[in-house]
Amino acid sequence: MEIEPDCSISVNLASGLMSGRRVGEIVRTLADLAGIFADEQARRSMPQEQPVYRVQSYTPVEEGVNGGLFWGVTFLYPGRVGDEYFMTKGHFHTIRNRAEYYVTVNGFGALILMEEDGSTRLDWMMPGTVHYIPGHTAHRVANTGSTTLSFLACWPSDAGHDYGVIAEHGFGGRVMCVNNAPALVPQS
Ligand code: F6R
Ligand code: MN
C-alpha cells in the first residue's frame, strides 16, 4: 500500500543522521548479537546493554510492496569482541535477487559479501565509497576503524531480510584484527 509521502524527511549529509516524524529506529546491543561473533565467551563477558549499531529507516510504502524503495542509515560503533571487529548481523534478502546500494558517509570498515556458494570477499569502506550489492549476495559490515562508521542504504521494499542462514552458517570469513590490521580470516 502506498503511504502518503512525507516531505519533512531530511538527511544530514555530514553525518547521515535522518530526521522526520516517519523515521524508524532500532538499536542492536551486544545482547542482541549472541552467537554472531567467533568468541562467544568474550561477547558474554562484555556489558550486554552496550549498543553495537543503530539503524534509522524511512519506509514510505509498506514492507513487501513490489516496486517501492526503502532508505536507511546505519551507525556502527567502534569496538571489538576478542579480535573481531564490531559488525552487523548480516543477511540475504528474502527475495534473493534483490540488490542494494550502500554509501559510506563517515569512518572506515569492510563490507563482507558472500555468494550463495559461500565464497566471500571484502569491499573496503571509506567516506564516499559507493557499494553495489548484487542480488543473491549476503552482506555484513565490520567497523575496522576507531570512530563510528556510518553508511546510507537504499533497497527494494519487497526485498525482506533472511537472517536465518547467516545465524546458522555465518559467512565464509570473519574480519579480524591480525598484527594490528584488519584481515579476512577464512572461517573453518
Ligand atoms: C537493508 C540493509 C541495511 C541493514 C543494516 C543493519 O537491507 O542491508 O539497512 O539492515 O545495516 O544490518 P543487519 O540488518 O544485517 O542487522
Ligand atoms: Mn540488505
Coordinates of N, CA, C and O in Angstrom, one line a residue, residues 4 10 17-18 20 25-26 28 30 40-41 58 61 64 71 76 82 85 89 99 107 119 123 125 145 147 176 178 188:
E4 N 1.1 8.0 2.2 CA 1.4 9.4 1.8 C 2.8 9.8 1.9 O 3.3 9.7 3.1
S10 N 14.5 14.5 6.3 CA 15.7 15.0 5.7 C 16.9 14.2 6.2 O 16.8 13.5 7.2
L17 N 22.7 11.3 9.6 CA 21.5 11.3 10.5 C 20.3 11.8 9.8 O 20.3 12.8 9.2
M18 N 19.2 11.0 10.0 CA 17.9 11.4 9.4 C 17.0 12.0 10.4 O 17.1 11.6 11.6
G20 N 12.8 13.4 10.9 CA 11.4 13.4 10.4 C 10.5 12.5 11.2 O 11.0 11.5 11.8
E25 N 13.6 3.7 14.0 CA 14.9 3.5 14.6 C 15.0 2.2 15.4 O 14.1 1.9 16.1
I26 N 16.1 1.4 15.2 CA 16.3 0.3 16.0 C 17.8 0.3 16.5 O 18.7 0.9 15.8
R28 N 20.9 -2.2 18.0 CA 21.3 -3.6 18.3 C 22.4 -3.6 19.4 O 23.4 -2.9 19.2
L30 N 24.9 -5.7 22.4 CA 25.7 -7.0 22.4 C 24.8 -8.1 22.8 O 25.0 -9.3 22.3
E40 N 32.3 -16.3 21.6 CA 31.0 -16.1 22.3 C 31.3 -15.8 23.8 O 30.6 -15.0 24.4
Q41 N 32.3 -16.4 24.3 CA 32.7 -16.1 25.7 C 33.0 -14.7 26.0 O 32.6 -14.1 26.9
Y58 N 13.6 4.8 6.6 CA 12.4 5.5 6.1 C 11.7 4.6 5.1 O 12.3 4.1 4.1
V61 N 6.5 3.1 1.7 CA 5.5 2.1 1.4 C 5.5 1.0 2.3 O 6.5 0.8 3.1
G64 N 7.2 -5.2 1.8 CA 6.7 -6.3 0.9 C 6.1 -5.8 -0.4 O 5.9 -6.6 -1.3
W71 N 14.9 3.5 2.4 CA 16.1 4.3 2.6 C 16.5 4.1 4.1 O 15.7 4.1 5.0
L76 N 27.5 2.3 13.0 CA 28.2 1.1 13.6 C 29.3 1.6 14.4 O 30.3 2.2 13.9
G82 N 36.8 -9.8 21.4 CA 38.0 -10.5 21.1 C 38.8 -9.8 20.1 O 39.0 -8.6 20.1
Y85 N 36.1 -7.4 14.8 CA 35.5 -6.0 14.9 C 34.0 -6.1 15.0 O 33.4 -7.0 14.5
K89 N 24.6 -7.9 12.0 CA 24.2 -9.4 11.9 C 24.5 -10.0 10.5 O 25.0 -11.0 10.4
A99 N 18.8 -6.4 -5.1 CA 20.1 -5.8 -4.9 C 20.0 -4.6 -3.9 O 18.9 -4.3 -3.4
G107 N 33.9 7.2 8.5 CA 34.5 6.1 9.2 C 35.1 5.1 8.1 O 35.1 5.3 6.9
S119 N 31.3 -18.4 -1.2 CA 32.5 -17.6 -1.5 C 32.4 -16.2 -1.0 O 31.3 -15.6 -1.2
D123 N 34.8 -5.6 0.4 CA 34.9 -4.3 -0.2 C 35.3 -3.3 0.9 O 34.6 -3.3 2.0
M125 N 35.5 0.1 2.9 CA 34.6 1.2 3.0 C 35.3 2.4 3.6 O 36.0 2.3 4.6
G145 N 37.7 0.8 12.0 CA 38.4 2.0 12.5 C 38.1 2.3 14.0 O 37.7 1.4 14.7
T147 N 36.5 5.2 14.9 CA 35.4 6.1 15.0 C 34.1 5.4 14.5 O 34.2 4.3 13.9
M176 N 39.0 -9.8 11.2 CA 39.6 -9.9 12.5 C 40.8 -8.9 12.5 O 41.4 -8.6 11.4
V178 N 44.5 -8.7 12.9 CA 45.6 -9.6 12.8 C 46.9 -8.7 12.7 O 47.0 -7.9 11.7
S188 N 36.7 -21.6 9.5 CA 36.9 -23.1 9.3 C 35.6 -23.9 9.5 O 34.7 -23.4 10.2

